[in-house]
């Protein structure tokens, strides 16, 4: 019976250590995400890292990539309101293969090629829709 008790204690101890390590890892990542957002950057959940080269990151569409020039421009004016113009968003959106609504000035980040010319409203579609 003593061997059985020792095995249970050892298993419980290993489980407690594993849970502690997992909890600390979660806390560290949560702080990294918060700091990333506070610095006006984007957290990439696929790569578990903070990125300045994405306009936006979302599950299902990933990183909406910025060029080096766009990244630098946004870095220079992070604290300013309206730093990113509607025309910049439009250009970035279309270059990343997404549709852009000319009336609402919003990018449809979840846009898929099968949606080409099927959205209601005043949309500009990426060049991939021409193929």
Coordinates of N, CA, C and O in Angstrom, one line a residue:
X1 N 0.8 -1.2 0.0 CA 0.0 0.0 0.0 C 0.9 1.3 0.0 O 0.5 2.3 -0.6
X2 N 2.0 1.2 0.7 CA 2.9 2.3 0.8 C 3.5 2.7 -0.6 O 3.6 3.9 -1.0
X3 N 3.7 1.7 -1.5 CA 4.2 2.0 -2.8 C 3.1 2.7 -3.6 O 3.4 3.7 -4.4
X4 N 1.9 2.3 -3.5 CA 0.8 2.9 -4.2 C 0.6 4.4 -3.7 O 0.4 5.2 -4.6
X5 N 0.7 4.6 -2.4 CA 0.7 6.0 -1.9 C 1.8 6.9 -2.5 O 1.6 8.0 -2.8
X6 N 3.0 6.3 -2.6 CA 4.1 7.0 -3.1 C 3.9 7.4 -4.6 O 4.2 8.5 -5.0
X7 N 3.4 6.5 -5.3 CA 3.1 6.7 -6.8 C 2.0 7.8 -6.9 O 2.1 8.7 -7.8
X8 N 1.0 7.8 -6.1 CA 0.0 8.8 -6.2 C 0.5 10.2 -5.8 O 0.3 11.1 -6.5
X9 N 1.3 10.2 -4.7 CA 1.9 11.5 -4.3 C 2.8 12.0 -5.5 O 2.8 13.2 -5.8
X10 N 3.6 11.1 -6.1 CA 4.5 11.6 -7.1 C 3.7 12.1 -8.3 O 4.0 13.1 -8.9
X11 N 2.6 11.4 -8.7 CA 1.8 11.8 -9.8 C 1.1 13.1 -9.5 O 1.0 14.0 -10.4
X12 N 0.7 13.3 -8.3 CA 0.0 14.6 -7.9 C 1.1 15.7 -7.9 O 0.8 16.8 -8.4
X13 N 2.3 15.4 -7.5 CA 3.3 16.5 -7.5 C 3.7 16.9 -8.9 O 3.8 18.0 -9.2
X14 N 3.8 15.9 -9.8 CA 4.1 16.2 -11.2 C 3.0 17.0 -11.8 O 3.2 17.9 -12.6
X15 N 1.8 16.6 -11.5 CA 0.6 17.3 -12.1 C 0.6 18.8 -11.6 O 0.3 19.7 -12.3
X16 N 0.9 19.0 -10.3 CA 0.9 20.3 -9.7 C 2.0 21.2 -10.4 O 1.8 22.3 -10.7
X17 N 3.2 20.6 -10.6 CA 4.3 21.3 -11.2 C 3.9 21.7 -12.7 O 4.1 22.8 -13.1
X18 N 3.3 20.7 -13.4 CA 2.9 21.0 -14.8 C 1.8 22.1 -14.8 O 1.9 23.0 -15.7
X19 N 0.9 22.0 -13.9 CA -0.2 23.1 -13.9 C 0.4 24.4 -13.5 O 0.0 25.5 -14.1
X20 N 1.4 24.5 -12.6 CA 2.1 25.7 -12.3 C 2.8 26.3 -13.4 O 2.8 27.5 -13.7
X21 N 3.6 25.5 -14.1 CA 4.3 25.9 -15.3 C 3.4 26.4 -16.4 O 3.6 27.5 -17.0
X22 N 2.3 25.7 -16.6 CA 1.3 26.2 -17.6 C 0.7 27.5 -17.2 O 0.5 28.4 -18.0
X23 N 0.3 27.6 -15.9 CA -0.3 28.9 -15.4 C 0.7 30.1 -15.6 O 0.3 31.2 -16.0
X24 N 1.9 29.9 -15.2 CA 2.9 30.9 -15.4 C 3.1 31.3 -16.8 O 3.2 32.5 -17.2
X25 N 3.1 30.3 -17.7 CA 3.2 30.6 -19.2 C 2.1 31.4 -19.7 O 2.2 32.4 -20.4
X26 N 0.9 31.1 -19.2 CA -0.3 31.8 -19.6 C -0.3 33.3 -19.1 O -0.6 34.2 -19.8
X27 N 0.2 33.5 -17.9 CA 0.3 34.8 -17.3 C 1.3 35.6 -18.1 O 1.0 36.8 -18.5
X28 N 2.4 35.0 -18.4 CA 3.5 35.8 -19.2 C 2.9 36.1 -20.6 O 3.1 37.3 -21.0
X29 N 2.3 35.2 -21.3 CA 1.7 35.5 -22.6 C 0.7 36.6 -22.5 O 0.6 37.5 -23.4
X30 N -0.2 36.5 -21.5 CA -1.2 37.5 -21.3 C -0.6 38.9 -21.2 O -1.1 39.9 -21.7
X31 N 0.4 39.0 -20.4 CA 1.1 40.3 -20.2 C 1.8 40.8 -21.5 O 1.7 42.0 -21.8
X32 N 2.3 39.8 -22.3 CA 2.9 40.2 -23.6 C 1.9 40.7 -24.5 O 2.1 41.7 -25.2
X33 N 0.7 40.1 -24.5 CA -0.4 40.5 -25.4 C -0.8 41.9 -25.0 O -1.0 42.8 -25.9
X34 N -1.0 42.2 -23.7 CA -1.4 43.5 -23.2 C -0.4 44.5 -23.6 O -0.8 45.6 -24.1
X35 N 0.8 44.3 -23.4 CA 1.9 45.2 -23.7 C 1.9 45.5 -25.2 O 2.1 46.6 -25.7
X36 N 1.8 44.5 -26.0 CA 1.7 44.6 -27.5 C 0.6 45.5 -27.9 O 0.8 46.5 -28.7
X37 N -0.6 45.3 -27.4 CA -1.7 46.2 -27.7 C -1.5 47.6 -27.3 O -1.9 48.5 -28.0
X38 N -0.9 47.8 -26.1 CA -0.7 49.1 -25.6 C 0.3 49.9 -26.4 O 0.3 51.1 -26.5
X39 N 1.2 49.1 -27.1 CA 2.2 49.7 -28.0 C 1.6 49.9 -29.4 O 2.4 50.1 -30.4
X40 N 0.3 49.7 -29.6 CA -0.4 49.8 -30.9 C 0.2 48.9 -31.9 O 0.3 49.2 -33.1
X41 N 0.5 47.7 -31.5 CA 0.9 46.6 -32.4 C -0.1 45.5 -32.4 O -1.1 45.6 -31.7
X42 N 0.1 44.5 -33.1 CA -0.8 43.4 -33.3 C -0.3 42.1 -32.7 O 0.9 41.7 -33.0
X43 N -1.0 41.3 -32.0 CA -0.6 40.0 -31.5 C -1.0 39.0 -32.5 O -2.1 38.8 -32.9
X44 N 0.0 38.2 -32.9 CA -0.2 37.1 -33.8 C -0.3 35.8 -33.0 O 0.6 35.3 -32.4
X45 N -1.6 35.3 -32.9 CA -1.8 34.1 -32.0 C -1.3 32.9 -32.7 O -1.0 31.9 -31.9
X46 N -1.1 32.8 -34.0 CA -0.5 31.6 -34.6 C 0.9 31.5 -34.3 O 1.4 30.4 -34.1
X47 N 1.7 32.6 -34.3 CA 3.1 32.6 -34.0 C 3.4 33.0 -32.6 O 4.6 33.1 -32.2
X48 N 2.4 33.4 -31.8 CA 2.6 33.8 -30.4 C 3.7 34.9 -30.3 O 4.7 34.8 -29.5
X49 N 3.5 36.0 -31.1 CA 4.4 37.1 -31.0 C 3.7 38.4 -31.4 O 2.7 38.4 -32.0
X50 N 4.4 39.5 -31.0 CA 3.9 40.8 -31.2 C 4.4 41.2 -32.6 O 5.6 41.0 -32.9
X51 N 3.6 41.8 -33.4 CA 4.0 42.2 -34.8 C 3.6 43.7 -35.0 O 2.6 44.1 -34.7
X52 N 4.5 44.3 -35.7 CA 4.3 45.7 -36.1 C 4.0 45.7 -37.6 O 3.7 46.8 -38.2
X53 N 4.2 44.6 -38.3 CA 4.1 44.5 -39.8 C 2.7 44.1 -40.2 O 2.5 43.7 -41.4
X54 N 1.7 44.1 -39.3 CA 0.3 43.7 -39.6 C -0.6 44.9 -39.3 O -0.5 45.5 -38.2
X55 N -1.5 45.2 -40.2 CA -2.5 46.2 -39.9 C -3.5 45.6 -38.8 O -3.9 46.2 -37.9
X56 N -3.8 44.3 -39.0 CA -4.7 43.6 -38.2 C -4.4 42.1 -38.3 O -3.9 41.6 -39.3
X57 N -4.7 41.4 -37.2 CA -4.6 39.9 -37.2 C -5.9 39.3 -36.7 O -6.5 39.9 -35.8
X58 N -6.3 38.3 -37.4 CA -7.6 37.6 -36.9 C -7.5 36.2 -37.2 O -6.9 35.7 -38.2
X59 N -8.1 35.4 -36.3 CA -8.2 34.0 -36.6 C -9.1 33.7 -37.8 O -10.1 34.3 -38.0
X60 N -8.6 33.0 -38.7 CA -9.3 32.7 -40.0 C -8.7 33.5 -41.2 O -8.8 33.0 -42.3
X61 N -8.1 34.6 -40.9 CA -7.5 35.3 -42.0 C -6.0 35.7 -41.7 O -5.3 36.1 -42.6
X62 N -5.6 35.6 -40.5 CA -4.2 35.8 -40.2 C -3.8 37.3 -40.2 O -4.5 38.2 -39.9
X63 N -2.6 37.5 -40.7 CA -2.0 38.9 -40.7 C -2.4 39.6 -42.0 O -2.2 39.1 -43.1
X64 N -2.9 40.8 -41.8 CA -3.1 41.7 -43.0 C -1.8 42.5 -43.1 O -1.5 43.5 -42.3
X65 N -0.9 42.1 -44.0 CA 0.5 42.6 -44.0 C 0.6 44.0 -44.5 O -0.1 44.5 -45.3
X66 N 1.6 44.7 -43.9 CA 2.0 46.0 -44.2 C 3.3 45.9 -45.0 O 4.1 45.0 -44.7
X67 N 3.6 46.9 -45.8 CA 4.9 47.0 -46.5 C 5.8 47.6 -45.4 O 5.4 48.2 -44.4
X68 N 7.1 47.6 -45.7 CA 8.1 48.2 -44.8 C 7.8 49.7 -44.7 O 7.9 50.3 -43.6
X69 N 7.5 50.4 -45.8 CA 7.2 51.8 -45.7 C 5.9 52.1 -44.9 O 5.9 53.0 -44.1
X70 N 4.9 51.3 -45.0 CA 3.7 51.5 -44.2 C 4.0 51.2 -42.7 O 3.5 52.0 -41.9
X71 N 4.8 50.2 -42.4 CA 5.1 49.9 -41.1 C 5.9 51.1 -40.4 O 5.6 51.5 -39.3
X72 N 6.8 51.7 -41.2 CA 7.6 52.8 -40.7 C 6.7 54.1 -40.5 O 6.8 54.8 -39.5
X73 N 5.8 54.3 -41.4 CA 4.8 55.4 -41.3 C 4.0 55.3 -40.1 O 3.8 56.2 -39.3
X74 N 3.4 54.1 -39.8 CA 2.6 53.9 -38.7 C 3.4 54.0 -37.4 O 2.9 54.5 -36.4
X75 N 4.6 53.5 -37.4 CA 5.5 53.6 -36.2 C 5.7 55.1 -35.8 O 5.7 55.4 -34.6
X76 N 5.9 55.9 -36.8 CA 6.1 57.3 -36.6 C 4.9 58.1 -36.0 O 5.1 59.1 -35.3
X77 N 3.8 57.6 -36.2 CA 2.6 58.3 -35.8 C 1.6 57.5 -34.9 O 0.4 57.7 -35.0
X78 N 2.1 56.6 -34.2 CA 1.3 55.7 -33.4 C 0.3 56.4 -32.5 O -0.8 55.9 -32.2
X79 N 0.7 57.5 -31.8 CA -0.1 58.1 -30.9 C -1.1 59.1 -31.5 O -1.9 59.7 -30.8
X80 N -1.0 59.3 -32.8 CA -1.9 60.3 -33.4 C -3.2 59.6 -33.8 O -3.2 58.5 -34.2
X81 N -4.3 60.4 -33.7 CA -5.6 59.9 -34.2 C -5.6 60.0 -35.7 O -5.0 60.9 -36.2
X82 N -6.3 59.1 -36.4 CA -6.4 59.2 -37.8 C -5.0 59.1 -38.5 O -4.8 59.7 -39.6
X83 N -4.1 58.4 -37.9 CA -2.7 58.2 -38.5 C -2.8 57.4 -39.8 O -2.2 57.7 -40.8
X84 N -3.7 56.4 -39.8 CA -3.9 55.6 -41.0 C -5.1 56.2 -41.8 O -6.2 56.2 -41.3
X85 N -4.8 56.6 -43.0 CA -5.9 57.2 -43.8 C -6.8 56.1 -44.4 O -6.4 55.0 -44.5
X86 N -7.9 56.5 -44.8 CA -8.9 55.6 -45.5 C -8.2 55.0 -46.7 O -8.4 53.9 -47.0
X87 N -7.5 55.9 -47.4 CA -6.8 55.4 -48.7 C -5.7 54.4 -48.4 O -5.6 53.4 -49.1
X88 N -5.0 54.5 -47.2 CA -4.0 53.5 -46.8 C -4.7 52.2 -46.5 O -4.3 51.1 -47.0
X89 N -5.8 52.2 -45.8 CA -6.6 51.0 -45.4 C -7.1 50.4 -46.7 O -6.9 49.1 -46.9
X90 N -7.6 51.1 -47.6 CA -8.1 50.6 -48.9 C -6.9 49.9 -49.7 O -7.1 48.8 -50.1
X91 N -5.8 50.5 -49.8 CA -4.6 49.9 -50.5 C -4.2 48.7 -49.8 O -4.0 47.7 -50.5
X92 N -4.0 48.7 -48.5 CA -3.6 47.5 -47.7 C -4.6 46.4 -47.9 O -4.2 45.2 -48.1
X93 N -5.8 46.7 -47.8 CA -6.9 45.7 -47.8 C -6.9 45.0 -49.2 O -6.9 43.8 -49.2
X94 N -6.9 45.8 -50.2 CA -6.9 45.2 -51.6 C -5.6 44.4 -51.9 O -5.7 43.3 -52.5
X95 N -4.5 44.9 -51.5 CA -3.2 44.2 -51.7 C -3.2 42.9 -51.0 O -2.6 41.9 -51.4
X96 N -3.9 42.8 -49.9 CA -4.0 41.5 -49.1 C -5.1 40.6 -49.6 O -5.4 39.6 -48.9
X97 N -5.7 40.9 -50.7 CA -6.7 40.1 -51.3 C -8.1 40.1 -50.6 O -8.9 39.2 -50.6
X98 N -8.4 41.3 -50.0 CA -9.7 41.5 -49.3 C -10.5 42.5 -50.0 O -10.0 43.3 -50.9
X99 N -11.8 42.5 -49.7 CA -12.7 43.5 -50.4 C -12.8 44.7 -49.5 O -12.8 44.7 -48.3
X100 N -13.0 45.9 -50.1 CA -13.1 47.2 -49.5 C -14.4 47.8 -49.8 O -14.8 48.0 -51.0
X101 N -15.2 48.2 -48.7 CA -16.4 48.9 -48.9 C -16.2 50.4 -49.1 O -15.7 51.1 -48.1
X102 N -16.5 51.0 -50.2 CA -16.2 52.4 -50.5 C -17.1 53.3 -49.7 O -16.8 54.4 -49.4
X103 N -18.3 52.8 -49.3 CA -19.2 53.7 -48.5 C -18.9 53.7 -47.1 O -18.8 54.8 -46.5
X104 N -18.6 52.6 -46.5 CA -18.3 52.5 -45.0 C -16.8 52.7 -44.7 O -16.5 52.9 -43.6
X105 N -16.0 52.6 -45.8 CA -14.6 52.6 -45.7 C -14.0 51.6 -44.8 O -13.1 51.8 -44.0
X106 N -14.6 50.4 -44.9 CA -14.1 49.3 -44.1 C -13.6 48.1 -45.0 O -14.2 47.9 -46.0
X107 N -12.7 47.4 -44.4 CA -12.1 46.3 -45.1 C -12.9 45.0 -44.7 O -13.1 44.9 -43.5
X108 N -13.2 44.1 -45.6 CA -13.8 42.9 -45.2 C -12.7 41.8 -45.1 O -12.3 41.2 -46.0
X109 N -12.1 41.8 -43.8 CA -11.0 40.9 -43.6 C -11.2 39.5 -43.8 O -10.4 38.7 -44.1
X110 N -12.5 39.1 -43.6 CA -12.9 37.7 -43.8 C -13.2 37.3 -45.2 O -13.7 36.2 -45.5
X111 N -13.0 38.2 -46.1 CA -13.3 38.0 -47.5 C -12.6 36.8 -48.1 O -11.4 36.6 -47.9
X112 N -13.3 36.0 -48.8 CA -12.8 34.8 -49.5 C -13.1 34.9 -51.0 O -14.1 35.6 -51.4
X113 N -12.3 34.3 -51.9 CA -12.4 34.5 -53.3 C -13.8 34.1 -53.8 O -14.3 34.6 -54.8
X114 N -14.5 33.1 -53.1 CA -15.8 32.7 -53.6 C -16.9 33.8 -53.3 O -18.0 33.7 -53.8
X115 N -16.5 34.9 -52.6 CA -17.4 36.0 -52.4 C -17.3 37.1 -53.5 O -18.0 38.1 -53.4
X116 N -16.4 36.9 -54.4 CA -16.2 37.9 -55.5 C -17.5 38.3 -56.1 O -18.3 37.4 -56.6
X117 N -17.8 39.6 -56.2 CA -18.9 40.2 -56.8 C -20.3 39.7 -56.2 O -21.3 39.8 -56.9
X118 N -20.3 39.2 -55.0 CA -21.5 38.7 -54.4 C -21.9 39.6 -53.2 O -23.0 39.3 -52.6
X119 N -21.1 40.5 -52.7 CA -21.4 41.3 -51.6 C -22.4 42.4 -52.0 O -22.2 43.0 -53.0
X120 N -23.3 42.8 -51.1 CA -24.2 43.9 -51.4 C -23.6 45.2 -50.9 O -23.0 45.2 -49.9
X121 N -23.8 46.2 -51.7 CA -23.2 47.5 -51.4 C -22.2 47.9 -52.4 O -22.0 47.2 -53.5
X122 N -21.4 48.9 -52.1 CA -20.4 49.5 -53.0 C -19.0 49.0 -52.6 O -18.3 49.6 -51.9
X123 N -18.7 47.8 -53.2 CA -17.4 47.1 -52.8 C -16.4 47.3 -54.0 O -16.8 47.2 -55.1
X124 N -15.2 47.4 -53.6 CA -14.1 47.2 -54.5 C -13.4 45.9 -54.2 O -13.1 45.6 -53.0
X125 N -13.3 45.1 -55.2 CA -12.8 43.7 -55.0 C -11.3 43.7 -55.4 O -10.8 44.4 -56.2
X126 N -10.6 42.7 -54.7 CA -9.1 42.6 -55.0 C -8.9 42.1 -56.5 O -9.9 41.5 -57.1
X127 N -7.8 42.3 -57.0 CA -7.5 41.9 -58.4 C -7.6 40.4 -58.6 O -7.9 40.0 -59.7
X128 N -7.5 39.6 -57.5 CA -7.7 38.1 -57.7 C -9.1 37.8 -58.2 O -9.3 36.8 -58.8
X129 N -10.1 38.7 -58.0 CA -11.5 38.4 -58.5 C -11.5 38.5 -60.0 O -12.5 38.0 -60.6
X130 N -10.6 39.2 -60.6 CA -10.5 39.3 -62.1 C -10.2 38.0 -62.8 O -10.4 37.9 -64.0
X131 N -9.6 37.1 -62.1 CA -9.0 35.9 -62.7 C -10.1 34.9 -62.9 O -11.1 34.8 -62.3

